[in-house]
Short mmCIF file of C-alpha atoms in Angstrom, two decimals:
data_model
loop_
_atom_site.label_atom_id
_atom_site.label_comp_id
_atom_site.label_asym_id
_atom_site.label_seq_id
_atom_site.Cartn_x
_atom_site.Cartn_y
_atom_site.Cartn_z
CA MET M 1 0.00 0.00 0.00
CA SER M 2 1.40 3.39 -0.98
CA GLY M 3 1.95 6.27 1.39
CA ILE M 4 0.27 9.67 1.33
CA LEU M 5 1.54 12.97 -0.05
CA TYR M 6 0.44 15.81 2.23
CA LEU M 7 0.35 19.32 0.75
CA CYS M 8 1.05 21.40 3.83
CA ALA M 9 0.32 25.13 3.92
CA THR M 10 2.83 27.02 6.04
CA PRO M 11 2.79 30.62 7.37
CA ILE M 12 3.37 33.44 4.88
CA GLY M 13 4.85 35.58 7.63
CA ASN M 14 3.39 35.16 11.10
CA LEU M 15 4.53 31.80 12.47
CA SER M 16 1.45 31.64 14.71
CA ASP M 17 -0.60 30.90 11.59
CA ILE M 18 0.67 27.31 11.46
CA SER M 19 -2.22 24.93 12.07
CA ARG M 20 -2.30 22.24 14.73
CA ARG M 21 -3.01 19.65 12.03
CA CYS M 22 0.03 20.77 10.02
CA ILE M 23 2.22 20.33 13.08
CA GLU M 24 0.81 16.84 13.62
CA ILE M 25 1.52 15.91 10.00
CA PHE M 26 5.10 17.18 10.25
CA GLU M 27 5.59 15.02 13.34
CA SER M 28 4.14 11.91 11.70
CA VAL M 29 5.60 11.85 8.15
CA ASP M 30 8.78 10.08 7.11
CA LEU M 31 10.10 12.95 5.00
CA ILE M 32 9.45 16.64 4.33
CA ALA M 33 10.08 17.89 0.79
CA ALA M 34 10.77 21.62 0.78
CA GLU M 35 11.32 24.27 -1.86
CA ASP M 36 14.07 25.77 0.32
CA THR M 37 15.24 23.44 3.09
CA ARG M 38 16.96 26.30 4.93
CA ARG M 39 13.66 28.16 5.41
CA THR M 40 11.84 24.98 6.40
CA VAL M 41 14.52 24.10 8.97
CA ARG M 42 13.89 27.46 10.66
CA LEU M 43 10.18 26.70 10.84
CA LEU M 44 10.78 23.18 12.19
CA ASN M 45 13.24 24.50 14.78
CA HIS M 46 10.61 27.02 15.90
CA LEU M 47 8.15 24.12 16.31
CA GLY M 48 10.71 21.87 17.99
CA ILE M 49 10.43 19.22 15.27
CA SER M 50 13.29 17.26 13.73
CA LYS M 51 12.60 15.42 10.47
CA PRO M 52 14.56 14.32 7.40
CA LEU M 53 14.35 16.94 4.65
CA THR M 54 14.89 16.87 0.91
CA SER M 55 14.84 19.76 -1.55
CA TYR M 56 12.18 19.85 -4.22
CA HIS M 57 12.18 22.90 -6.50
CA GLU M 58 11.88 24.04 -10.10
CA HIS M 59 15.40 22.99 -11.06
CA ASN M 60 15.34 19.44 -9.68
CA LYS M 61 11.64 18.55 -9.86
CA ARG M 62 12.11 15.81 -12.48
CA GLU M 63 14.64 13.69 -10.61
CA LYS M 64 13.26 14.52 -7.15
CA GLY M 65 9.72 13.84 -8.32
CA ALA M 66 10.75 10.31 -9.25
CA TYR M 67 12.59 9.93 -5.93
CA ILE M 68 9.63 11.11 -3.84
CA THR M 69 7.05 9.02 -5.69
CA GLY M 70 9.34 6.04 -5.28
CA LEU M 71 9.29 6.50 -1.51
CA LEU M 72 5.52 6.97 -1.53
CA LYS M 73 5.05 3.72 -3.46
CA GLU M 74 7.12 1.99 -0.77
CA GLY M 75 4.57 3.13 1.81
CA ARG M 76 6.39 6.19 3.17
CA ASN M 77 4.43 9.36 3.95
CA VAL M 78 5.76 12.69 2.67
CA ALA M 79 4.84 16.31 3.44
CA LEU M 80 5.39 18.89 0.71
CA VAL M 81 5.91 22.56 1.60
CA SER M 82 6.73 25.67 -0.41
CA ASP M 83 8.76 28.63 0.83
CA ALA M 84 5.58 30.05 2.34
CA GLY M 85 1.86 29.57 1.96
CA THR M 86 0.14 26.76 0.08
CA PRO M 87 2.23 24.50 -2.18
CA ALA M 88 1.29 23.65 -5.79
CA ILE M 89 0.15 27.24 -6.50
CA SER M 90 2.66 28.86 -8.86
CA ASP M 91 5.35 26.41 -7.75
CA PRO M 92 6.62 22.98 -8.84
CA GLY M 93 4.43 21.16 -6.36
CA GLU M 94 1.84 21.12 -9.14
CA ASP M 95 4.06 18.68 -11.07
CA LEU M 96 4.46 16.38 -8.08
CA VAL M 97 0.70 16.28 -7.52
CA ARG M 98 0.13 15.34 -11.15
CA LEU M 99 2.80 12.65 -10.97
CA CYS M 100 1.25 11.13 -7.85
CA ILE M 101 -2.20 11.08 -9.44
CA GLU M 102 -0.76 9.27 -12.46
CA GLU M 103 0.79 6.70 -10.10
CA ASN M 104 -2.46 6.30 -8.10
CA ILE M 105 -0.79 7.69 -4.98
CA THR M 106 -3.09 9.37 -2.46
CA VAL M 107 -2.71 13.16 -2.25
CA THR M 108 -4.40 15.31 0.37
CA SER M 109 -4.08 18.92 1.49
CA VAL M 110 -3.55 20.48 4.89
CA PRO M 111 -5.20 23.91 4.39
CA GLY M 112 -3.74 27.16 5.57
CA PRO M 113 -2.48 30.57 4.42
CA VAL M 114 -2.58 31.62 0.75
CA ALA M 115 -1.02 35.00 -0.03
CA ALA M 116 -3.26 35.55 -3.07
CA VAL M 117 -6.48 35.11 -1.08
CA ASN M 118 -5.23 37.18 1.87
CA ALA M 119 -4.37 40.05 -0.46
CA LEU M 120 -7.67 39.75 -2.35
CA ILE M 121 -9.86 40.05 0.73
CA LEU M 122 -7.82 43.05 1.94
CA SER M 123 -7.87 44.82 -1.42
CA GLY M 124 -11.39 46.20 -1.30
CA LEU M 125 -11.87 45.09 -4.92
CA PRO M 126 -14.64 42.66 -5.98
CA ALA M 127 -13.85 39.18 -4.65
CA GLY M 128 -16.89 37.28 -5.94
CA ARG M 129 -15.13 36.28 -9.18
CA PHE M 130 -11.38 36.42 -9.63
CA SER M 131 -8.61 34.96 -11.76
CA PHE M 132 -5.22 33.97 -10.36
CA GLU M 133 -2.55 34.85 -12.95
CA GLY M 134 0.61 34.09 -10.93
CA PHE M 135 3.96 35.51 -12.05
CA LEU M 136 4.36 37.28 -15.38
CA SER M 137 7.06 35.84 -17.64
CA VAL M 138 10.45 37.56 -17.83
CA ASN M 139 10.26 36.99 -21.60
CA ASN M 140 8.88 40.25 -23.04
CA ARG M 141 6.80 38.62 -25.75
CA HIS M 142 5.19 36.10 -23.40
CA ARG M 143 4.69 38.81 -20.79
CA HIS M 144 2.89 41.10 -23.23
CA GLU M 145 0.81 38.25 -24.66
CA HIS M 146 -0.29 37.39 -21.12
CA LEU M 147 -1.37 40.95 -20.34
CA GLU M 148 -3.09 41.30 -23.71
CA SER M 149 -5.05 38.10 -23.09
CA VAL M 150 -6.56 39.41 -19.82
CA ARG M 151 -6.88 43.15 -20.56
CA ASN M 152 -10.66 42.86 -21.10
CA ASP M 153 -11.25 40.22 -18.41
CA ARG M 154 -13.98 41.48 -16.08
CA HIS M 155 -12.81 39.29 -13.17
CA THR M 156 -10.51 40.72 -10.52
CA LEU M 157 -6.96 39.65 -11.45
CA ILE M 158 -4.28 38.43 -9.02
CA PHE M 159 -0.56 38.55 -9.83
CA TYR M 160 2.59 37.79 -7.88
CA GLU M 161 5.69 39.92 -8.41
CA ALA M 162 9.24 40.24 -7.10
CA PRO M 163 10.41 43.67 -5.90
CA HIS M 164 13.11 44.13 -8.56
CA LYS M 165 10.51 43.73 -11.34
CA LEU M 166 7.66 45.70 -9.78
CA ARG M 167 8.25 49.01 -11.58
CA TYR M 168 8.41 47.33 -14.99
CA THR M 169 5.27 45.35 -14.23
CA LEU M 170 3.31 48.44 -13.17
CA ALA M 171 4.38 50.21 -16.38
CA ASP M 172 3.33 47.24 -18.52
CA MET M 173 0.02 46.94 -16.71
CA ALA M 174 -0.72 50.64 -17.19
CA LYS M 175 -0.02 50.21 -20.91
CA TYR M 176 -2.41 47.27 -21.33
CA PHE M 177 -5.03 47.99 -18.65
CA GLY M 178 -5.00 51.79 -18.59
CA GLY M 179 -3.55 54.05 -15.92
CA ASN M 180 -6.92 54.62 -14.24
CA ARG M 181 -7.45 50.92 -13.46
CA ARG M 182 -7.65 50.44 -9.69
CA ILE M 183 -5.21 48.08 -8.00
CA ALA M 184 -4.06 47.02 -4.56
CA LEU M 185 -0.44 46.16 -3.76
CA ALA M 186 0.04 43.90 -0.74
CA ARG M 187 3.35 43.10 0.92
CA GLU M 188 4.62 41.75 4.24
CA LEU M 189 1.22 40.09 4.78
CA THR M 190 0.58 38.88 8.35
CA LYS M 191 3.86 40.48 9.49
CA LEU M 192 4.46 43.46 11.76
CA HIS M 193 4.89 45.86 8.83
CA GLU M 194 2.03 44.54 6.69
CA GLU M 195 1.13 47.05 3.98
CA VAL M 196 -1.74 47.22 1.50
CA LEU M 197 -1.71 50.17 -0.91
CA ARG M 198 -4.94 50.93 -2.78
CA MET M 199 -4.57 53.23 -5.78
CA THR M 200 -4.63 53.41 -9.57
CA LEU M 201 -1.87 52.03 -11.78
CA ASP M 202 -0.66 55.56 -12.61
CA GLU M 203 -0.58 56.47 -8.92
CA ALA M 204 1.33 53.28 -8.11
CA ALA M 205 3.92 53.98 -10.80
CA ALA M 206 4.44 57.50 -9.40
CA TYR M 207 4.59 56.17 -5.83
CA TYR M 208 7.40 53.74 -6.66
CA GLU M 209 9.35 56.33 -8.63
CA GLU M 210 10.04 57.88 -5.23
CA ARG M 211 10.41 54.66 -3.23
CA SER M 212 12.24 51.37 -3.62
CA PRO M 213 9.98 48.29 -3.76
CA ARG M 214 10.71 45.87 -0.93
CA GLY M 215 9.44 42.37 -0.27
CA GLU M 216 7.37 40.04 -2.41
CA TYR M 217 4.20 41.61 -3.79
CA VAL M 218 0.69 40.44 -4.51
CA ILE M 219 -0.94 42.76 -7.07
CA ILE M 220 -4.73 42.79 -7.19
CA VAL M 221 -6.07 44.40 -10.37
CA GLU M 222 -9.63 45.59 -10.87
CA GLY M 223 -11.44 43.79 -13.68
CA ALA M 224 -12.21 45.60 -16.93
CA ALA M 225 -15.39 47.65 -17.04
CA GLU M 226 -18.34 46.15 -18.85
CA LYS M 227 -18.41 47.40 -22.42
CA GLU M 228 -21.67 48.84 -23.64
CA GLU M 229 -22.90 47.13 -26.76
CA ALA M 230 -23.03 49.42 -29.79
CA ALA M 231 -26.54 50.50 -30.75
CA TRP M 232 -27.97 48.64 -33.75
CA TRP M 233 -28.14 51.89 -35.72
CA SER M 234 -24.57 53.08 -34.93
CA GLY M 235 -23.33 52.25 -38.44
CA LEU M 236 -26.20 54.00 -40.22
CA ASP M 237 -26.52 57.61 -41.31
CA CYS M 238 -29.67 59.60 -40.46
CA VAL M 239 -31.53 58.70 -43.63
CA GLU M 240 -30.78 54.98 -43.34
CA HIS M 241 -31.79 55.14 -39.69
CA VAL M 242 -35.17 56.72 -40.52
CA LYS M 243 -35.77 54.36 -43.46
CA ARG M 244 -35.16 51.34 -41.25
CA TYR M 245 -38.02 52.42 -38.97
CA ILE M 246 -40.26 53.17 -41.97
CA ASP M 247 -39.51 49.69 -43.36
CA ASP M 248 -40.61 48.28 -39.99
CA GLY M 249 -43.98 49.95 -40.37
CA MET M 250 -43.57 53.38 -38.75
CA SER M 251 -44.92 56.54 -40.31
CA GLU M 252 -42.33 58.94 -41.68
CA ARG M 253 -43.08 61.42 -38.91
CA ASP M 254 -42.73 58.84 -36.12
CA ALA M 255 -39.59 57.39 -37.71
CA ILE M 256 -37.89 60.81 -37.73
CA LYS M 257 -38.94 61.41 -34.13
CA GLN M 258 -37.61 58.02 -32.96
CA ALA M 259 -34.31 58.39 -34.86
CA ALA M 260 -33.78 61.80 -33.27
CA LYS M 261 -34.43 60.28 -29.83
CA ASP M 262 -31.99 57.43 -30.51
CA ARG M 263 -29.26 59.85 -31.55
CA ASN M 264 -30.04 62.36 -28.81
CA VAL M 265 -30.25 65.21 -31.33
CA PRO M 266 -33.05 67.69 -32.18
CA LYS M 267 -35.83 66.25 -34.34
CA ARG M 268 -35.39 69.18 -36.74
CA GLU M 269 -31.79 68.10 -37.43
CA VAL M 270 -32.85 64.58 -38.45
CA TYR M 271 -35.80 65.94 -40.43
CA ASN M 272 -33.64 68.36 -42.42
CA GLU M 273 -31.02 65.68 -43.18
CA TYR M 274 -33.70 63.19 -44.19
CA ILE M 275 -35.55 65.63 -46.46
CA ARG M 276 -32.31 66.87 -48.07
CA LYS M 277 -31.00 63.40 -48.92
CA HIS M 278 -34.43 62.00 -49.71
CA ARG M 279 -34.95 64.71 -52.34
CA ILE M 280 -31.53 64.01 -53.89
CA ASN M 281 -32.02 60.23 -53.81
CA PRO M 282 -35.80 59.64 -53.65
#
């Protein structure tokens, strides 16, 4: 019988956010796979737990994935943790989960902090429907294609960003989303110096021209405004507009009146244009 892979959420800042269940899992498993073993050792030392650790990250996920699934198939239990928060969200844990499912190995989660959700509920922006977009690519073409693909998305958007790329990201977002789009920038969540800035993209760009970005950021972006559908008559001139109503059975007088109302112009203006063109092209 195979073991169980536990996806363990760990604190994103405040160590008191560790759950009792997570502690119990750490104490019971045979191995803890960590994105950065140095950070996980500090957490385990704080909890007074000593367990074998192995690294599992983007650059070794293929060989370590095979190693970890091999242990699981032998009946060992393994806990997977990321640097902070919930694993398998924008990190290589996603690959390990998929591999375990393919091998019919049981996977379960130990819920806890998620930076994206914490930032979203603090942002003040609509949280009923949202789209998690993760990190933007460092490749310019892929980065711009990503932003272009979501520029008209009406859901609230959630991005992660490193401090050294924040200014470039805000500039790119302003280009694709518009400088008036509202955003929230969250950093140091759950820590002593937690900060959530709520402003427009233009205001954020100006703010960070004067200040150096520090810490990892969650950027919450307001969804695009609903576009009004173009009126059915928007491609018609006045005469065509009036004639369409006449063809539908209206009198000439009522058709001119309705066209003027549609266009929000004086009836006399539509009448004069209709009579002038109608006389030229009866």
